[in-house]
């Protein structure tokens, strides 16, 4: 994914903050950064194998959050 696409998908995030986070994730070997020698230069970010390994954990957390929201909503409606 390219930088501008990431920034659009994340919503309210400054260029500085996103750049810092991407650099940190790259240092931690979670992201890989590929620079293409175009004019202007094109940069893409992809998950490394290590980065992909956290996907099941995040999916489980997301599923839990969705179930939690449903349970809370039901409690508020019936309570």
PDB file of N, CA, C and O in Angstrom:
ATOM      1  N   UNK A   1       0.845  -1.165   0.000  1.00  0.00           N
ATOM      2  CA  UNK A   1       0.000   0.000   0.000  1.00  0.00           C
ATOM      3  C   UNK A   1       0.900   1.242   0.000  1.00  0.00           C
ATOM      4  O   UNK A   1       1.915   1.261   0.678  1.00  0.00           O
ATOM      5  N   UNK A   2       0.488   2.243  -0.700  1.00  0.00           N
ATOM      6  CA  UNK A   2       1.280   3.467  -0.764  1.00  0.00           C
ATOM      7  C   UNK A   2       0.938   4.389   0.400  1.00  0.00           C
ATOM      8  O   UNK A   2      -0.109   4.277   1.030  1.00  0.00           O
ATOM      9  N   UNK A   3       1.846   5.315   0.687  1.00  0.00           N
ATOM     10  CA  UNK A   3       1.729   6.211   1.837  1.00  0.00           C
ATOM     11  C   UNK A   3       0.398   6.965   1.831  1.00  0.00           C
ATOM     12  O   UNK A   3      -0.320   6.986   2.843  1.00  0.00           O
ATOM     13  N   UNK A   4       0.055   7.600   0.707  1.00  0.00           N
ATOM     14  CA  UNK A   4      -1.178   8.405   0.656  1.00  0.00           C
ATOM     15  C   UNK A   4      -2.422   7.552   0.863  1.00  0.00           C
ATOM     16  O   UNK A   4      -3.391   8.000   1.480  1.00  0.00           O
ATOM     17  N   UNK A   5      -2.394   6.324   0.369  1.00  0.00           N
ATOM     18  CA  UNK A   5      -3.535   5.434   0.572  1.00  0.00           C
ATOM     19  C   UNK A   5      -3.674   5.069   2.049  1.00  0.00           C
ATOM     20  O   UNK A   5      -4.781   5.056   2.597  1.00  0.00           O
ATOM     21  N   UNK A   6      -2.555   4.789   2.698  1.00  0.00           N
ATOM     22  CA  UNK A   6      -2.582   4.524   4.141  1.00  0.00           C
ATOM     23  C   UNK A   6      -3.148   5.720   4.895  1.00  0.00           C
ATOM     24  O   UNK A   6      -3.997   5.577   5.774  1.00  0.00           O
ATOM     25  N   UNK A   7      -2.669   6.902   4.539  1.00  0.00           N
ATOM     26  CA  UNK A   7      -3.115   8.111   5.234  1.00  0.00           C
ATOM     27  C   UNK A   7      -4.618   8.339   5.042  1.00  0.00           C
ATOM     28  O   UNK A   7      -5.318   8.685   5.992  1.00  0.00           O
ATOM     29  N   UNK A   8      -5.128   8.097   3.843  1.00  0.00           N
ATOM     30  CA  UNK A   8      -6.568   8.242   3.590  1.00  0.00           C
ATOM     31  C   UNK A   8      -7.371   7.241   4.417  1.00  0.00           C
ATOM     32  O   UNK A   8      -8.389   7.590   5.016  1.00  0.00           O
ATOM     33  N   UNK A   9      -6.919   5.997   4.449  1.00  0.00           N
ATOM     34  CA  UNK A   9      -7.651   4.951   5.168  1.00  0.00           C
ATOM     35  C   UNK A   9      -7.651   5.166   6.673  1.00  0.00           C
ATOM     36  O   UNK A   9      -8.578   4.762   7.363  1.00  0.00           O
ATOM     37  N   UNK A  10      -6.606   5.779   7.194  1.00  0.00           N
ATOM     38  CA  UNK A  10      -6.505   5.988   8.633  1.00  0.00           C
ATOM     39  C   UNK A  10      -7.269   7.208   9.114  1.00  0.00           C
ATOM     40  O   UNK A  10      -7.480   7.377  10.311  1.00  0.00           O
ATOM     41  N   UNK A  11      -7.665   8.065   8.209  1.00  0.00           N
ATOM     42  CA  UNK A  11      -8.444   9.239   8.612  1.00  0.00           C
ATOM     43  C   UNK A  11      -7.569  10.342   9.164  1.00  0.00           C
ATOM     44  O   UNK A  11      -6.602  10.752   8.538  1.00  0.00           O
ATOM     45  N   UNK A  12      -7.894  10.794  10.360  1.00  0.00           N
ATOM     46  CA  UNK A  12      -7.182  11.933  10.950  1.00  0.00           C
ATOM     47  C   UNK A  12      -5.850  11.497  11.533  1.00  0.00           C
ATOM     48  O   UNK A  12      -5.757  11.118  12.705  1.00  0.00           O
ATOM     49  N   UNK A  13      -4.818  11.557  10.725  1.00  0.00           N
ATOM     50  CA  UNK A  13      -3.460  11.273  11.176  1.00  0.00           C
ATOM     51  C   UNK A  13      -2.538  12.219  10.413  1.00  0.00           C
ATOM     52  O   UNK A  13      -2.712  12.433   9.209  1.00  0.00           O
ATOM     53  N   UNK A  14      -1.624  12.818  11.119  1.00  0.00           N
ATOM     54  CA  UNK A  14      -0.713  13.752  10.456  1.00  0.00           C
ATOM     55  C   UNK A  14       0.345  12.972   9.684  1.00  0.00           C
ATOM     56  O   UNK A  14       0.647  11.814   9.982  1.00  0.00           O
ATOM     57  N   UNK A  15       0.907  13.641   8.690  1.00  0.00           N
ATOM     58  CA  UNK A  15       1.976  13.041   7.895  1.00  0.00           C
ATOM     59  C   UNK A  15       3.146  12.664   8.788  1.00  0.00           C
ATOM     60  O   UNK A  15       3.724  11.584   8.661  1.00  0.00           O
ATOM     61  N   UNK A  16       3.476  13.528   9.725  1.00  0.00           N
ATOM     62  CA  UNK A  16       4.594  13.284  10.635  1.00  0.00           C
ATOM     63  C   UNK A  16       4.359  12.029  11.478  1.00  0.00           C
ATOM     64  O   UNK A  16       5.239  11.178  11.610  1.00  0.00           O
ATOM     65  N   UNK A  17       3.173  11.908  12.045  1.00  0.00           N
ATOM     66  CA  UNK A  17       2.852  10.767  12.898  1.00  0.00           C
ATOM     67  C   UNK A  17       2.876   9.467  12.102  1.00  0.00           C
ATOM     68  O   UNK A  17       3.444   8.467  12.550  1.00  0.00           O
ATOM     69  N   UNK A  18       2.266   9.487  10.914  1.00  0.00           N
ATOM     70  CA  UNK A  18       2.249   8.286  10.095  1.00  0.00           C
ATOM     71  C   UNK A  18       3.665   7.880   9.690  1.00  0.00           C
ATOM     72  O   UNK A  18       4.029   6.707   9.765  1.00  0.00           O
ATOM     73  N   UNK A  19       4.473   8.846   9.311  1.00  0.00           N
ATOM     74  CA  UNK A  19       5.860   8.568   8.936  1.00  0.00           C
ATOM     75  C   UNK A  19       6.616   7.933  10.095  1.00  0.00           C
ATOM     76  O   UNK A  19       7.323   6.931   9.922  1.00  0.00           O
ATOM     77  N   UNK A  20       6.445   8.482  11.294  1.00  0.00           N
ATOM     78  CA  UNK A  20       7.120   7.936  12.477  1.00  0.00           C
ATOM     79  C   UNK A  20       6.668   6.507  12.759  1.00  0.00           C
ATOM     80  O   UNK A  20       7.493   5.638  13.057  1.00  0.00           O
ATOM     81  N   UNK A  21       5.368   6.263  12.665  1.00  0.00           N
ATOM     82  CA  UNK A  21       4.842   4.932  12.938  1.00  0.00           C
ATOM     83  C   UNK A  21       5.330   3.910  11.905  1.00  0.00           C
ATOM     84  O   UNK A  21       5.697   2.787  12.246  1.00  0.00           O
ATOM     85  N   UNK A  22       5.340   4.311  10.639  1.00  0.00           N
ATOM     86  CA  UNK A  22       5.810   3.410   9.586  1.00  0.00           C
ATOM     87  C   UNK A  22       7.288   3.080   9.769  1.00  0.00           C
ATOM     88  O   UNK A  22       7.694   1.918   9.609  1.00  0.00           O
ATOM     89  N   UNK A  23       8.079   4.066  10.124  1.00  0.00           N
ATOM     90  CA  UNK A  23       9.511   3.827  10.366  1.00  0.00           C
ATOM     91  C   UNK A  23       9.711   2.861  11.533  1.00  0.00           C
ATOM     92  O   UNK A  23      10.555   1.967  11.491  1.00  0.00           O
ATOM     93  N   UNK A  24       8.930   3.043  12.587  1.00  0.00           N
ATOM     94  CA  UNK A  24       9.035   2.170  13.753  1.00  0.00           C
ATOM     95  C   UNK A  24       8.636   0.741  13.409  1.00  0.00           C
ATOM     96  O   UNK A  24       9.315  -0.215  13.796  1.00  0.00           O
ATOM     97  N   UNK A  25       7.555   0.582  12.660  1.00  0.00           N
ATOM     98  CA  UNK A  25       7.119  -0.754  12.252  1.00  0.00           C
ATOM     99  C   UNK A  25       8.132  -1.411  11.319  1.00  0.00           C
ATOM    100  O   UNK A  25       8.322  -2.634  11.360  1.00  0.00           O
ATOM    101  N   UNK A  26       8.796  -0.598  10.512  1.00  0.00           N
ATOM    102  CA  UNK A  26       9.849  -1.129   9.637  1.00  0.00           C
ATOM    103  C   UNK A  26      11.052  -1.590  10.474  1.00  0.00           C
ATOM    104  O   UNK A  26      11.604  -2.675  10.238  1.00  0.00           O
ATOM    105  N   UNK A  27      11.437  -0.809  11.463  1.00  0.00           N
ATOM    106  CA  UNK A  27      12.543  -1.177  12.348  1.00  0.00           C
ATOM    107  C   UNK A  27      12.233  -2.466  13.109  1.00  0.00           C
ATOM    108  O   UNK A  27      13.132  -3.262  13.386  1.00  0.00           O
ATOM    109  N   UNK A  28      10.962  -2.661  13.442  1.00  0.00           N
ATOM    110  CA  UNK A  28      10.551  -3.846  14.188  1.00  0.00           C
ATOM    111  C   UNK A  28      10.305  -5.046  13.275  1.00  0.00           C
ATOM    112  O   UNK A  28       9.860  -6.094  13.739  1.00  0.00           O
ATOM    113  N   UNK A  29      10.574  -4.877  11.992  1.00  0.00           N
ATOM    114  CA  UNK A  29      10.436  -5.947  10.990  1.00  0.00           C
ATOM    115  C   UNK A  29       8.993  -6.398  10.794  1.00  0.00           C
ATOM    116  O   UNK A  29       8.725  -7.520  10.391  1.00  0.00           O
ATOM    117  N   UNK A  30       8.046  -5.503  11.064  1.00  0.00           N
ATOM    118  CA  UNK A  30       6.633  -5.798  10.858  1.00  0.00           C
ATOM    119  C   UNK A  30       6.211  -5.364   9.462  1.00  0.00           C
ATOM    120  O   UNK A  30       5.372  -5.995   8.829  1.00  0.00           O
ATOM    121  N   UNK A  31       6.818  -4.295   8.964  1.00  0.00           N
ATOM    122  CA  UNK A  31       6.567  -3.782   7.617  1.00  0.00           C
ATOM    123  C   UNK A  31       7.840  -3.821   6.792  1.00  0.00           C
ATOM    124  O   UNK A  31       8.935  -3.680   7.325  1.00  0.00           O
ATOM    125  N   UNK A  32       7.641  -3.969   5.487  1.00  0.00           N
ATOM    126  CA  UNK A  32       8.756  -3.828   4.544  1.00  0.00           C
ATOM    127  C   UNK A  32       8.448  -2.615   3.668  1.00  0.00           C
ATOM    128  O   UNK A  32       7.309  -2.407   3.246  1.00  0.00           O
ATOM    129  N   UNK A  33       9.455  -1.809   3.419  1.00  0.00           N
ATOM    130  CA  UNK A  33       9.318  -0.594   2.614  1.00  0.00           C
ATOM    131  C   UNK A  33      10.091  -0.815   1.323  1.00  0.00           C
ATOM    132  O   UNK A  33      11.274  -1.123   1.332  1.00  0.00           O
ATOM    133  N   UNK A  34       9.393  -0.640   0.189  1.00  0.00           N
ATOM    134  CA  UNK A  34      10.014  -0.799  -1.119  1.00  0.00           C
ATOM    135  C   UNK A  34       9.955   0.525  -1.859  1.00  0.00           C
ATOM    136  O   UNK A  34       8.881   1.107  -2.006  1.00  0.00           O
ATOM    137  N   UNK A  35      11.111   1.004  -2.308  1.00  0.00           N
ATOM    138  CA  UNK A  35      11.197   2.258  -3.052  1.00  0.00           C
ATOM    139  C   UNK A  35      11.426   1.916  -4.521  1.00  0.00           C
ATOM    140  O   UNK A  35      12.358   1.190  -4.856  1.00  0.00           O
ATOM    141  N   UNK A  36      10.557   2.429  -5.392  1.00  0.00           N
ATOM    142  CA  UNK A  36      10.689   2.232  -6.832  1.00  0.00           C
ATOM    143  C   UNK A  36      11.295   3.491  -7.435  1.00  0.00           C
ATOM    144  O   UNK A  36      10.879   4.600  -7.101  1.00  0.00           O
ATOM    145  N   UNK A  37      12.259   3.331  -8.339  1.00  0.00           N
ATOM    146  CA  UNK A  37      12.974   4.496  -8.888  1.00  0.00           C
ATOM    147  C   UNK A  37      12.193   5.241  -9.973  1.00  0.00           C
ATOM    148  O   UNK A  37      12.697   5.485 -11.063  1.00  0.00           O
ATOM    149  N   UNK A  38      10.973   5.591  -9.684  1.00  0.00           N
ATOM    150  CA  UNK A  38      10.172   6.381 -10.619  1.00  0.00           C
ATOM    151  C   UNK A  38      10.428   7.854 -10.354  1.00  0.00           C
ATOM    152  O   UNK A  38      11.125   8.230  -9.430  1.00  0.00           O
ATOM    153  N   UNK A  39       9.831   8.681 -11.177  1.00  0.00           N
ATOM    154  CA  UNK A  39       9.919  10.114 -10.958  1.00  0.00           C
ATOM    155  C   UNK A  39       8.510  10.674 -10.913  1.00  0.00           C
ATOM    156  O   UNK A  39       7.855  10.723 -11.951  1.00  0.00           O
ATOM    157  N   UNK A  40       7.977  11.064  -9.779  1.00  0.00           N
ATOM    158  CA  UNK A  40       8.571  11.068  -8.446  1.00  0.00           C
ATOM    159  C   UNK A  40       8.691   9.641  -7.899  1.00  0.00           C
ATOM    160  O   UNK A  40       7.982   8.742  -8.343  1.00  0.00           O
ATOM    161  N   UNK A  41       9.571   9.452  -6.919  1.00  0.00           N
ATOM    162  CA  UNK A  41       9.775   8.119  -6.352  1.00  0.00           C
ATOM    163  C   UNK A  41       8.476   7.537  -5.790  1.00  0.00           C
ATOM    164  O   UNK A  41       7.665   8.253  -5.207  1.00  0.00           O
ATOM    165  N   UNK A  42       8.298   6.264  -5.996  1.00  0.00           N
ATOM    166  CA  UNK A  42       7.113   5.558  -5.508  1.00  0.00           C
ATOM    167  C   UNK A  42       7.559   4.639  -4.372  1.00  0.00           C
ATOM    168  O   UNK A  42       8.534   3.912  -4.499  1.00  0.00           O
ATOM    169  N   UNK A  43       6.840   4.704  -3.241  1.00  0.00           N
ATOM    170  CA  UNK A  43       7.165   3.885  -2.080  1.00  0.00           C
ATOM    171  C   UNK A  43       5.932   3.075  -1.710  1.00  0.00           C
ATOM    172  O   UNK A  43       4.824   3.602  -1.649  1.00  0.00           O
ATOM    173  N   UNK A  44       6.141   1.790  -1.479  1.00  0.00           N
ATOM    174  CA  UNK A  44       5.047   0.919  -1.044  1.00  0.00           C
ATOM    175  C   UNK A  44       5.434   0.208   0.246  1.00  0.00           C
ATOM    176  O   UNK A  44       6.605  -0.100   0.471  1.00  0.00           O
ATOM    177  N   UNK A  45       4.430  -0.050   1.067  1.00  0.00           N
ATOM    178  CA  UNK A  45       4.620  -0.755   2.333  1.00  0.00           C
ATOM    179  C   UNK A  45       3.833  -2.053   2.280  1.00  0.00           C
ATOM    180  O   UNK A  45       2.689  -2.075   1.830  1.00  0.00           O
ATOM    181  N   UNK A  46       4.464  -3.138   2.736  1.00  0.00           N
ATOM    182  CA  UNK A  46       3.799  -4.428   2.825  1.00  0.00           C
ATOM    183  C   UNK A  46       4.126  -5.057   4.176  1.00  0.00           C
ATOM    184  O   UNK A  46       5.145  -4.741   4.787  1.00  0.00           O
ATOM    185  N   UNK A  47       3.234  -5.939   4.609  1.00  0.00           N
ATOM    186  CA  UNK A  47       3.504  -6.682   5.838  1.00  0.00           C
ATOM    187  C   UNK A  47       4.561  -7.739   5.561  1.00  0.00           C
ATOM    188  O   UNK A  47       4.530  -8.406   4.534  1.00  0.00           O
ATOM    189  N   UNK A  48       5.477  -7.885   6.472  1.00  0.00           N
ATOM    190  CA  UNK A  48       6.459  -8.964   6.396  1.00  0.00           C
ATOM    191  C   UNK A  48       5.779 -10.247   6.870  1.00  0.00           C
ATOM    192  O   UNK A  48       4.624 -10.230   7.325  1.00  0.00           O
ATOM    193  N   UNK A  49       6.491 -11.347   6.818  1.00  0.00           N
ATOM    194  CA  UNK A  49       5.953 -12.605   7.336  1.00  0.00           C
ATOM    195  C   UNK A  49       5.638 -12.461   8.825  1.00  0.00           C
ATOM    196  O   UNK A  49       4.602 -12.927   9.301  1.00  0.00           O
ATOM    197  N   UNK A  50       6.517 -11.780   9.543  1.00  0.00           N
ATOM    198  CA  UNK A  50       6.277 -11.525  10.960  1.00  0.00           C
ATOM    199  C   UNK A  50       5.020 -10.674  11.155  1.00  0.00           C
ATOM    200  O   UNK A  50       4.193 -10.946  12.029  1.00  0.00           O
ATOM    201  N   UNK A  51       4.866  -9.640  10.329  1.00  0.00           N
ATOM    202  CA  UNK A  51       3.688  -8.784  10.409  1.00  0.00           C
ATOM    203  C   UNK A  51       2.407  -9.539  10.112  1.00  0.00           C
ATOM    204  O   UNK A  51       1.373  -9.323  10.751  1.00  0.00           O
ATOM    205  N   UNK A  52       2.471 -10.455   9.144  1.00  0.00           N
ATOM    206  CA  UNK A  52       1.287 -11.255   8.801  1.00  0.00           C
ATOM    207  C   UNK A  52       0.921 -12.224   9.919  1.00  0.00           C
ATOM    208  O   UNK A  52      -0.246 -12.579  10.075  1.00  0.00           O
ATOM    209  N   UNK A  53       1.909 -12.615  10.716  1.00  0.00           N
ATOM    210  CA  UNK A  53       1.643 -13.592  11.774  1.00  0.00           C
ATOM    211  C   UNK A  53       0.742 -13.037  12.872  1.00  0.00           C
ATOM    212  O   UNK A  53       0.146 -13.808  13.631  1.00  0.00           O
ATOM    213  N   UNK A  54       0.611 -11.733  12.980  1.00  0.00           N
ATOM    214  CA  UNK A  54      -0.255 -11.152  14.022  1.00  0.00           C
ATOM    215  C   UNK A  54      -1.711 -11.041  13.559  1.00  0.00           C
ATOM    216  O   UNK A  54      -2.597 -10.775  14.362  1.00  0.00           O
ATOM    217  N   UNK A  55      -1.969 -11.277  12.285  1.00  0.00           N
ATOM    218  CA  UNK A  55      -3.324 -11.152  11.746  1.00  0.00           C
ATOM    219  C   UNK A  55      -4.353 -11.968  12.520  1.00  0.00           C
ATOM    220  O   UNK A  55      -5.407 -11.436  12.891  1.00  0.00           O
ATOM    221  N   UNK A  56      -4.106 -13.268  12.811  1.00  0.00           N
ATOM    222  CA  UNK A  56      -5.114 -14.038  13.571  1.00  0.00           C
ATOM    223  C   UNK A  56      -5.393 -13.448  14.955  1.00  0.00           C
ATOM    224  O   UNK A  56      -6.533 -13.471  15.422  1.00  0.00           O
ATOM    225  N   UNK A  57      -4.378 -12.913  15.584  1.00  0.00           N
ATOM    226  CA  UNK A  57      -4.554 -12.313  16.913  1.00  0.00           C
ATOM    227  C   UNK A  57      -5.443 -11.074  16.812  1.00  0.00           C
ATOM    228  O   UNK A  57      -6.384 -10.896  17.595  1.00  0.00           O
ATOM    229  N   UNK A  58      -5.157 -10.219  15.836  1.00  0.00           N
ATOM    230  CA  UNK A  58      -5.952  -9.002  15.663  1.00  0.00           C
ATOM    231  C   UNK A  58      -7.382  -9.323  15.246  1.00  0.00           C
ATOM    232  O   UNK A  58      -8.322  -8.662  15.684  1.00  0.00           O
ATOM    233  N   UNK A  59      -7.551 -10.340  14.405  1.00  0.00           N
ATOM    234  CA  UNK A  59      -8.904 -10.743  13.996  1.00  0.00           C
ATOM    235  C   UNK A  59      -9.694 -11.221  15.205  1.00  0.00           C
ATOM    236  O   UNK A  59     -10.867 -10.859  15.374  1.00  0.00           O
ATOM    237  N   UNK A  60      -9.068 -12.028  16.047  1.00  0.00           N
ATOM    238  CA  UNK A  60      -9.749 -12.497  17.265  1.00  0.00           C
ATOM    239  C   UNK A  60     -10.140 -11.328  18.158  1.00  0.00           C
ATOM    240  O   UNK A  60     -11.245 -11.298  18.710  1.00  0.00           O
ATOM    241  N   UNK A  61      -9.251 -10.376  18.306  1.00  0.00           N
ATOM    242  CA  UNK A  61      -9.535  -9.197  19.119  1.00  0.00           C
ATOM    243  C   UNK A  61     -10.691  -8.389  18.522  1.00  0.00           C
ATOM    244  O   UNK A  61     -11.588  -7.931  19.247  1.00  0.00           O
ATOM    245  N   UNK A  62     -10.693  -8.248  17.215  1.00  0.00           N
ATOM    246  CA  UNK A  62     -11.774  -7.520  16.538  1.00  0.00           C
ATOM    247  C   UNK A  62     -13.107  -8.245  16.721  1.00  0.00           C
ATOM    248  O   UNK A  62     -14.133  -7.618  17.015  1.00  0.00           O
ATOM    249  N   UNK A  63     -13.092  -9.563  16.554  1.00  0.00           N
ATOM    250  CA  UNK A  63     -14.312 -10.356  16.746  1.00  0.00           C
ATOM    251  C   UNK A  63     -14.824 -10.216  18.177  1.00  0.00           C
ATOM    252  O   UNK A  63     -16.025 -10.063  18.414  1.00  0.00           O
ATOM    253  N   UNK A  64     -13.897 -10.265  19.146  1.00  0.00           N
ATOM    254  CA  UNK A  64     -14.295 -10.098  20.541  1.00  0.00           C
ATOM    255  C   UNK A  64     -14.955  -8.732  20.750  1.00  0.00           C
ATOM    256  O   UNK A  64     -15.987  -8.623  21.400  1.00  0.00           O
ATOM    257  N   UNK A  65     -14.351  -7.693  20.179  1.00  0.00           N
ATOM    258  CA  UNK A  65     -14.900  -6.341  20.317  1.00  0.00           C
ATOM    259  C   UNK A  65     -16.292  -6.222  19.720  1.00  0.00           C
ATOM    260  O   UNK A  65     -17.181  -5.583  20.292  1.00  0.00           O
ATOM    261  N   UNK A  66     -16.500  -6.844  18.574  1.00  0.00           N
ATOM    262  CA  UNK A  66     -17.818  -6.825  17.935  1.00  0.00           C
ATOM    263  C   UNK A  66     -18.843  -7.529  18.811  1.00  0.00           C
ATOM    264  O   UNK A  66     -19.955  -7.021  19.021  1.00  0.00           O
ATOM    265  N   UNK A  67     -18.472  -8.699  19.351  1.00  0.00           N
ATOM    266  CA  UNK A  67     -19.376  -9.435  20.247  1.00  0.00           C
ATOM    267  C   UNK A  67     -19.659  -8.645  21.520  1.00  0.00           C
ATOM    268  O   UNK A  67     -20.788  -8.626  22.016  1.00  0.00           O
ATOM    269  N   UNK A  68     -18.642  -7.989  22.036  1.00  0.00           N
ATOM    270  CA  UNK A  68     -18.802  -7.167  23.236  1.00  0.00           C
ATOM    271  C   UNK A  68     -19.790  -6.027  22.976  1.00  0.00           C
ATOM    272  O   UNK A  68     -20.682  -5.783  23.789  1.00  0.00           O
ATOM    273  N   UNK A  69     -19.619  -5.357  21.851  1.00  0.00           N
ATOM    274  CA  UNK A  69     -20.523  -4.248  21.512  1.00  0.00           C
ATOM    275  C   UNK A  69     -21.966  -4.741  21.413  1.00  0.00           C
ATOM    276  O   UNK A  69     -22.883  -4.081  21.892  1.00  0.00           O
ATOM    277  N   UNK A  70     -22.162  -5.902  20.796  1.00  0.00           N
ATOM    278  CA  UNK A  70     -23.510  -6.467  20.679  1.00  0.00           C
ATOM    279  C   UNK A  70     -24.084  -6.778  22.048  1.00  0.00           C
ATOM    280  O   UNK A  70     -25.248  -6.490  22.326  1.00  0.00           O
ATOM    281  N   UNK A  71     -23.280  -7.379  22.908  1.00  0.00           N
ATOM    282  CA  UNK A  71     -23.749  -7.737  24.251  1.00  0.00           C
ATOM    283  C   UNK A  71     -24.117  -6.486  25.054  1.00  0.00           C
ATOM    284  O   UNK A  71     -25.142  -6.475  25.744  1.00  0.00           O
ATOM    285  N   UNK A  72     -23.290  -5.457  24.968  1.00  0.00           N
ATOM    286  CA  UNK A  72     -23.569  -4.210  25.686  1.00  0.00           C
ATOM    287  C   UNK A  72     -24.854  -3.568  25.145  1.00  0.00           C
ATOM    288  O   UNK A  72     -25.685  -3.086  25.913  1.00  0.00           O
ATOM    289  N   UNK A  73     -25.004  -3.550  23.837  1.00  0.00           N
ATOM    290  CA  UNK A  73     -26.195  -2.957  23.229  1.00  0.00           C
ATOM    291  C   UNK A  73     -27.450  -3.701  23.693  1.00  0.00           C
ATOM    292  O   UNK A  73     -28.474  -3.077  24.015  1.00  0.00           O
ATOM    293  N   UNK A  74     -27.406  -5.035  23.727  1.00  0.00           N
ATOM    294  CA  UNK A  74     -28.549  -5.820  24.175  1.00  0.00           C
ATOM    295  C   UNK A  74     -28.873  -5.532  25.642  1.00  0.00           C
ATOM    296  O   UNK A  74     -30.027  -5.431  26.029  1.00  0.00           O
ATOM    297  N   UNK A  75     -27.847  -5.386  26.460  1.00  0.00           N
ATOM    298  CA  UNK A  75     -28.028  -5.097  27.885  1.00  0.00           C
ATOM    299  C   UNK A  75     -28.686  -3.731  28.069  1.00  0.00           C
ATOM    300  O   UNK A  75     -29.596  -3.592  28.888  1.00  0.00           O
ATOM    301  N   UNK A  76     -28.268  -2.734  27.290  1.00  0.00           N
ATOM    302  CA  UNK A  76     -28.844  -1.397  27.412  1.00  0.00           C
ATOM    303  C   UNK A  76     -30.285  -1.362  26.953  1.00  0.00           C
ATOM    304  O   UNK A  76     -31.122  -0.679  27.549  1.00  0.00           O
ATOM    305  N   UNK A  77     -30.613  -2.124  25.913  1.00  0.00           N
ATOM    306  CA  UNK A  77     -31.982  -2.139  25.382  1.00  0.00           C
ATOM    307  C   UNK A  77     -32.916  -2.875  26.331  1.00  0.00           C
ATOM    308  O   UNK A  77     -34.018  -2.416  26.608  1.00  0.00           O
ATOM    309  N   UNK A  78     -32.475  -4.010  26.876  1.00  0.00           N
ATOM    310  CA  UNK A  78     -33.346  -4.798  27.747  1.00  0.00           C
ATOM    311  C   UNK A  78     -33.298  -4.364  29.199  1.00  0.00           C
ATOM    312  O   UNK A  78     -34.158  -4.743  29.980  1.00  0.00           O
ATOM    313  N   UNK A  79     -32.289  -3.574  29.558  1.00  0.00           N
ATOM    314  CA  UNK A  79     -32.080  -3.219  30.963  1.00  0.00           C
ATOM    315  C   UNK A  79     -32.778  -2.016  31.372  1.00  0.00           C
ATOM    316  O   UNK A  79     -33.289  -1.707  32.335  1.00  0.00           O
TER     317      UNK A  79
END
